[in-house]
Every structure is written in structure tokens, then in C-alpha cells.
Amino acid sequence: MFLSKKLFVNSLLAAAVLLGATLSRAEVIFSENFDQQPDWDKMVDPNPSSDNSRARVKGDLIPEGWDLVRSEATWAPSRGHPDRHESFEIKAADSAKARGGEGKAMVNWRDSHDPGWKRWNSDGILLKKIGNQQQVYVEFYIALSPETYATFNNNPEGLGTSKIFRIYSFTGDWNDPFDYFAGTTHPEVIWALDGEPNLYGLRNKISLYGMSGNDANYPDMPASQHGGDFSLSYISSLRGMAPDGSDAMVPDKLNGGYMLPGEGNATIERLFGPPGSYTKVAFFVKMNSAKGVNDGVLIQWIDDTQILYQNTINWVPLGKNGVAWNVIGFGGNDFFQSYPNEDRHEEWYAIDDVKVMTEIPDYLRGGSENLAAPKPPFDLIVE
């Protein structure tokens, strides 16, 4: 049984009193639990008389408090399939999918579709401008549907790849905010759902874009890269990643204990627990102190366990027009072709309880020694 959102908030307040100034150094830039959002999907405007805070971008209405949205599904009412779903939805009817089983969440729908080539499809993304930040901490919770578990466990094609979270620096024209191929994101971090049970298991898919494929820009990542994509293991890529420099260990939610090398692959049940249960994911990024300097930071946590720590990243190489981190986003496109098109197969994952802060919460800092305030940047263009 999951803690209700109301009880969860009360618990947080009580914890804040006990922790005192634990979080006082960090400014909360943005938070969202979706509960107060009007019902939203691509087809419905719940408040058609509102001001330009609900402006249109590429024809899609924007949920309140957010800045940019794109919703392009394959099997959806907007495409002539009234018994399917838009690429993402925020609805009271989906309260059972929300964290705690009440309120609302962002429910994203992955569409399996094979057009005969390696096309990424069912693209639904919700973006928030966060101002210009030299360092940012983002946490959120994610749950996966029973159908997603079945795909991972039973379909020989596996999960495919679905982009879940991103944070980036946009340097382009805000009137064309999705022109990602014009070199206008410097840099970008994407976390994706990826994997299959037989060969390598569930993968920690991290993509570092907008720099170059040059390994010198991220020399200490715990795996080789392919065009900025890193397929990391939740088990074997954790050497030296704990806050004290020891090997990190991810709890095994299926068997108890930890997922350890030599004891099988990471599976969807071992990492995420039962279908529909929520897992906390968090990232921290800090720009390098100057162009071309390998001292940028990337940290990742799963359920408050630090599983990735890098402090030698050249986020903004020489010759790049870098700016501060200024956008976060949830959702994205999917490479998902595991079912026949005639099935019009779709399956969901949900995002809830998003928080964006200027600092890492103290309870996560542990013994990491390079988490102090960043050096004043120079030679970086801020727009």
C-alpha cells in the first residue's frame, strides 16, 4: 500500500521540522505534483478563455505552469483512434496511476509502431524553463505499467528505447523551441528507459549531447559511448560511484538485498519493484568553470542511492556558445516496434512529484567532496 499524497506531504512537513536547516540552503526553482492541473490532453482545452499562459506551440495547448509542449502520437484520438490515448495526459480519471493512488500524474503513452524503417515515434514532451542556472538538482518519481513489464519480460524485441527525462541549455530561437537538429542545445542530458531481459538486462541509458562524440569531453564515464549515448549497467557500472568513493549498490526490490555483480542482470522488477509502484530518480548537473575545462559535474541517484558520479565533464568545449542550464523536460520520443501494427499496442509510464532545486539536498551529499558551490564561470555566453 502506498502513502497517500496528503499523508506524504504531512510527513515531509514533519521531516522538515526534524531536519531543521537541512534543505535551507537550496532554493526550490519549481515543483509540480499535477494534482491542481486541469485535466489535459492534446484534444481538450479545459480553460479556453485563459490568457497567453495557455498559448499554443505547434498547435498543442500548454498545461498550466509549464512553458512548452509537443504531443504527437501514432494511436490516439487525434489520429482517428478514439479507443487509444494521446502521447501524454493529465487526468483525474487516472488517479490510480498517480503516486499514492490519488490526485493526478503525467501519464505518458508509448505506441508500438513499425513504419518499415527505424523511426522514433509517439513523441510527447512537457518542458519547463528554469532560468539560467550554473547548477541544478532535479528529482521526480516514475511508475511503469503492467504492460511495460510484460513487454520487458516476454517480448523478444524488448522495451526499445523511451526518452523519459532531459535537462539542457537551449541557445536557439524560442519561437522554434524543438529545432534540436540546428545545434541549439549545448549541452543536453537525457535519461531513457531501455533494455531486454536476456542479453544485458535493463539499462541505465544516459545520453550526453551537444558537445561532440569526443571521448575527451567525458573521459571517466563508466562505459564507452556511441555518439554521446552511454548504455550503463545498474550493476556493473557502479565501481567507485558511492559518495565515499566505494562501489555503489542498488537495492533489489524483487529479492531483497542488493543487485550485485555475478547474480544476474538488472530486471524491471529488481529495479522498479511491482508494476505501478514508484521509484525516485534524481540528477544533479553543474557547468564546467570555463570552456574546455573538464570539471563539470553529473550525478545520478535511484531511490536516494548515488549510482553515477562524474566531475570531469567538459560540458562546454572550446568553440561552443554555451549558456547555463535553462530547460528541463519529461517524456520524449520512443523507438518502440515490438508489436504488430495491427495490435495498435500502447503502454504507459507515469511521472509525479517533480522538484527542481539550486542545490543537492544535504541528506544526499554524503562524502562527495566536489559538491560545493561552483566556481564563477567565465567565457560563457548567457542569453
XYZ file of C-alpha atoms in Angstrom:
383
model
C 0.000 0.000 0.000
C 1.344 3.423 -0.946
C 1.278 6.528 1.227
C -1.385 8.980 0.031
C -0.210 12.319 -1.303
C -1.826 14.142 1.620
C -0.078 11.928 4.160
C 3.121 12.192 2.159
C 3.042 15.996 2.330
C 2.361 15.873 6.083
C 5.278 13.501 6.500
C 7.505 15.884 4.559
C 6.488 18.775 6.789
C 7.237 16.758 9.902
C 10.578 15.709 8.475
C 11.398 19.333 7.664
C 10.889 20.290 11.298
C 13.168 17.475 12.426
C 15.819 18.194 9.832
C 15.885 21.894 10.611
C 18.097 23.648 8.118
C 18.892 20.536 6.087
C 17.262 21.928 2.945
C 17.530 25.619 3.805
C 20.484 26.294 1.501
C 18.640 25.072 -1.563
C 16.209 27.282 -3.428
C 13.262 25.439 -4.929
C 13.025 26.706 -8.500
C 9.976 24.676 -9.482
C 7.756 21.907 -8.164
C 4.786 20.053 -9.608
C 2.595 17.234 -8.294
C -0.018 17.667 -11.075
C -2.927 17.458 -8.595
C -4.119 21.011 -9.277
C -3.714 20.766 -13.043
C -6.964 20.933 -15.041
C -7.494 17.734 -16.996
C -5.248 17.933 -20.036
C -4.621 16.170 -23.298
C -3.946 17.312 -26.840
C -7.635 17.319 -27.722
C -9.152 19.249 -24.809
C -8.741 22.854 -23.660
C -10.127 22.941 -20.105
C -9.867 26.727 -19.904
C -10.299 28.230 -23.393
C -10.781 31.802 -22.157
C -7.500 31.994 -20.224
C -4.611 34.299 -21.093
C -1.455 33.541 -23.050
C -0.092 31.360 -20.248
C -2.008 28.706 -22.185
C -0.576 29.786 -25.520
C -0.236 27.302 -28.330
C 3.032 25.827 -29.530
C 2.781 23.780 -32.711
C -0.954 23.619 -32.091
C -0.683 21.994 -28.662
C -2.120 23.604 -25.539
C 0.266 24.011 -22.618
C -0.574 22.702 -19.130
C -0.618 25.442 -16.504
C 2.755 26.420 -15.082
C 4.716 24.815 -17.915
C 6.205 26.510 -20.958
C 6.404 24.216 -23.982
C 4.687 21.056 -25.106
C 4.682 18.658 -28.031
C 2.194 15.825 -28.377
C 2.400 13.602 -31.452
C 1.030 10.077 -31.082
C 0.505 7.213 -33.513
C -2.524 5.501 -31.946
C -4.592 8.323 -30.419
C -7.955 10.114 -30.694
C -6.182 12.936 -32.531
C -5.118 10.380 -35.151
C -8.517 8.727 -35.530
C -8.205 6.078 -32.804
C -10.725 7.105 -30.101
C -10.089 3.958 -28.040
C -6.405 4.849 -27.550
C -4.568 7.697 -25.799
C -2.649 10.845 -26.641
C 1.118 10.760 -26.161
C 0.647 12.087 -22.639
C -2.338 13.032 -20.492
C -3.006 14.595 -17.084
C -6.438 13.460 -15.883
C -8.381 12.825 -12.685
C -9.602 9.605 -14.293
C -6.030 8.314 -13.979
C -5.788 8.940 -10.230
C -4.966 5.271 -9.601
C -1.791 5.787 -11.637
C -0.677 8.775 -9.519
C 1.804 8.397 -6.690
C -0.145 7.298 -3.634
C -3.134 6.284 -5.737
C -4.845 9.674 -5.658
C -4.584 13.051 -7.360
C -3.049 13.268 -10.806
C 0.174 12.451 -12.622
C 1.644 12.954 -16.063
C 0.760 9.686 -17.807
C 2.826 9.073 -20.952
C 1.770 6.511 -23.563
C 4.323 4.582 -25.640
C 2.988 3.486 -29.038
C 4.499 0.459 -30.738
C 4.661 1.242 -34.442
C 6.850 -0.042 -37.254
C 6.622 2.069 -40.442
C 9.243 -0.087 -42.132
C 12.278 1.864 -41.003
C 13.994 2.845 -37.756
C 11.604 5.648 -36.901
C 11.225 7.217 -33.459
C 7.543 7.862 -32.776
C 4.833 8.654 -30.153
C 6.571 11.882 -29.202
C 5.106 13.570 -26.119
C 7.208 16.057 -24.181
C 6.483 18.632 -21.466
C 9.106 21.352 -20.905
C 9.761 23.952 -18.210
C 12.099 26.935 -18.487
C 14.100 27.223 -15.248
C 16.070 30.404 -15.869
C 19.840 30.359 -16.265
C 21.354 28.021 -13.691
C 25.007 27.077 -13.374
C 23.974 24.054 -11.341
C 20.642 22.264 -10.929
C 19.224 19.352 -8.929
C 16.071 17.646 -10.290
C 14.099 14.825 -8.678
C 10.960 13.045 -9.810
C 9.115 9.759 -9.366
C 8.306 7.257 -12.102
C 5.987 4.246 -12.305
C 5.667 1.732 -15.155
C 2.539 -0.078 -16.325
C 1.956 -3.852 -16.123
C 2.066 -3.891 -19.928
C 5.584 -2.416 -19.864
C 6.708 -5.184 -17.508
C 5.178 -7.762 -19.837
C 6.998 -6.237 -22.808
C 10.327 -6.393 -20.996
C 9.833 -9.972 -19.811
C 8.073 -11.599 -22.754
C 8.752 -9.746 -25.992
C 11.967 -10.743 -27.789
C 12.316 -7.186 -29.091
C 12.459 -5.852 -25.531
C 11.476 -2.382 -24.402
C 13.005 -0.454 -27.259
C 14.030 2.989 -26.015
C 11.866 5.736 -24.496
C 13.263 9.116 -23.508
C 11.988 9.932 -20.010
C 13.861 12.981 -18.643
C 16.127 15.696 -20.006
C 17.887 18.840 -18.884
C 19.652 21.101 -21.326
C 20.843 24.537 -22.320
C 18.838 25.977 -25.204
C 20.658 28.526 -27.361
C 18.207 28.762 -30.235
C 15.048 30.634 -31.192
C 12.308 30.221 -28.565
C 9.768 30.608 -31.369
C 11.103 27.317 -32.727
C 11.940 25.519 -29.476
C 12.029 21.993 -30.925
C 14.650 22.674 -33.568
C 17.059 20.297 -31.851
C 18.998 19.473 -35.008
C 20.270 23.016 -35.523
C 22.909 22.661 -32.827
C 20.924 24.732 -30.338
C 21.290 22.542 -27.247
C 24.682 22.932 -25.569
C 24.766 20.658 -23.649
C 21.920 18.159 -23.001
C 21.468 15.191 -20.661
C 18.778 12.587 -21.443
C 17.787 9.594 -19.315
C 15.916 6.832 -21.138
C 14.157 3.536 -20.486
C 15.950 0.791 -22.391
C 16.735 -2.917 -22.281
C 15.629 -6.529 -22.569
C 15.973 -9.466 -20.159
C 18.187 -11.927 -21.981
C 21.455 -10.285 -23.036
C 22.214 -7.221 -20.930
C 19.095 -6.626 -18.862
C 17.575 -3.265 -18.030
C 19.962 -0.459 -18.968
C 20.723 2.906 -17.439
C 20.650 4.773 -20.770
C 22.351 8.170 -20.418
C 22.872 10.444 -23.417
C 25.188 13.465 -23.297
C 24.528 15.620 -26.353
C 25.556 18.987 -27.735
C 29.287 18.640 -27.125
C 30.733 16.108 -29.565
C 31.459 12.415 -29.733
C 34.984 13.127 -28.499
C 35.739 10.891 -25.509
C 37.939 13.648 -24.062
C 34.794 15.588 -23.135
C 33.678 12.855 -20.708
C 36.826 10.840 -20.008
C 35.680 8.982 -16.888
C 32.207 7.749 -17.835
C 31.999 4.067 -16.790
C 31.326 2.736 -20.306
C 32.194 3.507 -23.899
C 29.947 5.883 -25.812
C 28.304 5.810 -29.207
C 27.555 9.291 -30.474
C 27.144 10.544 -26.933
C 24.943 7.600 -25.847
C 26.034 5.521 -22.861
C 24.372 2.182 -22.116
C 25.269 1.802 -18.446
C 24.553 -1.118 -16.154
C 22.643 -0.738 -12.902
C 25.014 -3.392 -11.535
C 28.449 -3.358 -13.176
C 28.836 0.382 -13.926
C 28.824 1.370 -10.236
C 32.511 0.987 -9.347
C 33.602 3.978 -7.250
C 30.248 5.742 -7.654
C 29.157 5.904 -3.981
C 29.618 9.234 -2.139
C 32.638 7.902 -0.228
C 34.250 6.538 -3.384
C 33.278 2.935 -2.753
C 31.236 0.855 -5.188
C 27.553 1.795 -5.243
C 24.904 -0.879 -4.744
C 21.309 -0.595 -5.950
C 18.611 -2.218 -3.778
C 16.946 -5.296 -5.275
C 13.205 -4.654 -4.965
C 12.303 -8.164 -6.069
C 14.611 -10.373 -3.998
C 15.723 -8.047 -1.219
C 19.309 -7.055 -0.559
C 21.210 -5.546 -3.474
C 21.737 -6.217 -7.174
C 25.331 -7.475 -7.175
C 27.742 -8.468 -9.952
C 27.553 -12.149 -10.798
C 23.975 -12.546 -9.583
C 22.094 -11.932 -12.821
C 21.038 -8.924 -14.861
C 19.095 -5.940 -13.651
C 15.450 -6.563 -14.479
C 12.469 -4.276 -14.446
C 11.144 -5.884 -11.235
C 14.505 -5.736 -9.483
C 14.970 -2.014 -10.150
C 11.412 -0.625 -10.155
C 9.552 -3.081 -7.926
C 5.998 -4.252 -8.738
C 4.096 -2.730 -11.693
C 2.632 0.664 -10.876
C 4.926 1.306 -7.887
C 7.006 4.460 -7.852
C 10.778 4.861 -7.977
C 12.566 8.110 -7.189
C 15.090 9.313 -9.779
C 17.302 12.386 -9.359
C 20.048 14.180 -11.265
C 22.482 16.979 -10.472
C 24.437 18.853 -13.139
C 26.989 21.642 -12.819
C 28.585 23.528 -15.700
C 32.343 23.441 -16.162
C 34.106 26.512 -14.795
C 35.253 27.640 -18.246
C 35.060 26.471 -21.835
C 37.249 23.479 -22.455
C 37.800 22.721 -18.758
C 36.999 19.177 -17.630
C 35.455 19.983 -14.249
C 31.723 19.808 -14.935
C 29.631 17.541 -12.725
C 26.948 14.908 -13.382
C 25.410 12.874 -10.543
C 22.505 10.424 -10.621
C 20.514 8.791 -7.835
C 17.947 5.973 -7.761
C 15.817 5.994 -4.598
C 18.430 8.257 -2.972
C 21.272 5.829 -3.792
C 24.030 7.606 -5.711
C 24.807 5.444 -8.754
C 26.732 7.826 -11.027
C 29.298 10.468 -10.074
C 31.342 12.369 -12.650
C 33.308 15.572 -12.003
C 35.482 15.705 -15.127
C 32.941 16.558 -17.828
C 33.649 19.232 -20.418
C 30.045 20.368 -20.859
C 31.008 23.414 -22.930
C 34.052 22.777 -25.137
C 36.105 25.479 -26.785
C 34.269 26.881 -29.782
C 30.788 26.242 -28.363
C 28.374 29.038 -27.417
C 27.415 27.632 -24.054
C 24.823 29.012 -21.695
C 23.587 27.917 -18.304
C 21.122 25.069 -17.820
C 17.734 26.569 -18.670
C 15.214 23.816 -19.567
C 14.006 20.577 -18.014
C 11.628 18.177 -19.719
C 9.699 14.950 -19.244
C 8.740 12.490 -21.938
C 10.064 12.426 -25.448
C 10.004 10.161 -28.453
C 10.157 6.366 -28.414
C 11.909 3.785 -30.561
C 9.345 1.046 -29.916
C 8.463 -1.522 -32.594
C 7.887 -4.649 -30.507
C 4.305 -5.451 -31.585
C 2.467 -5.798 -34.915
C 0.954 -2.538 -36.104
C -2.499 -4.115 -36.236
C -2.389 -4.509 -32.440
C -2.152 -0.717 -32.052
C -0.264 -1.554 -28.865
C 0.272 1.170 -26.268
C 1.541 1.131 -22.697
C 2.089 3.826 -20.103
C 4.550 5.205 -17.626
C 3.702 7.949 -15.122
C 5.728 10.899 -13.793
C 4.823 12.556 -10.490
C 6.132 14.858 -7.721
C 8.746 16.839 -9.640
C 11.116 19.142 -7.743
C 13.853 21.396 -9.138
C 16.414 22.969 -6.762
C 19.597 25.012 -6.899
C 21.494 22.660 -4.557
C 21.708 18.989 -3.746
C 19.758 18.242 -0.550
C 22.177 17.740 2.328
C 20.941 14.211 3.046
C 22.245 13.156 -0.393
C 25.647 14.752 -0.156
C 27.385 12.015 1.793
C 31.136 12.232 1.457
C 31.291 13.653 -2.060
C 33.932 16.349 -1.929
C 33.232 18.241 -5.146
C 29.680 19.393 -4.370
C 30.499 22.866 -3.132
C 29.138 25.919 -4.908
C 30.520 26.118 -8.445
C 33.401 28.380 -9.373
C 32.276 31.618 -11.028
C 32.077 30.769 -14.747
C 33.913 32.816 -17.342
C 33.815 32.933 -21.122
C 30.248 31.587 -21.126
C 27.527 33.392 -23.051
C 24.272 33.727 -21.120
C 21.208 34.601 -23.162
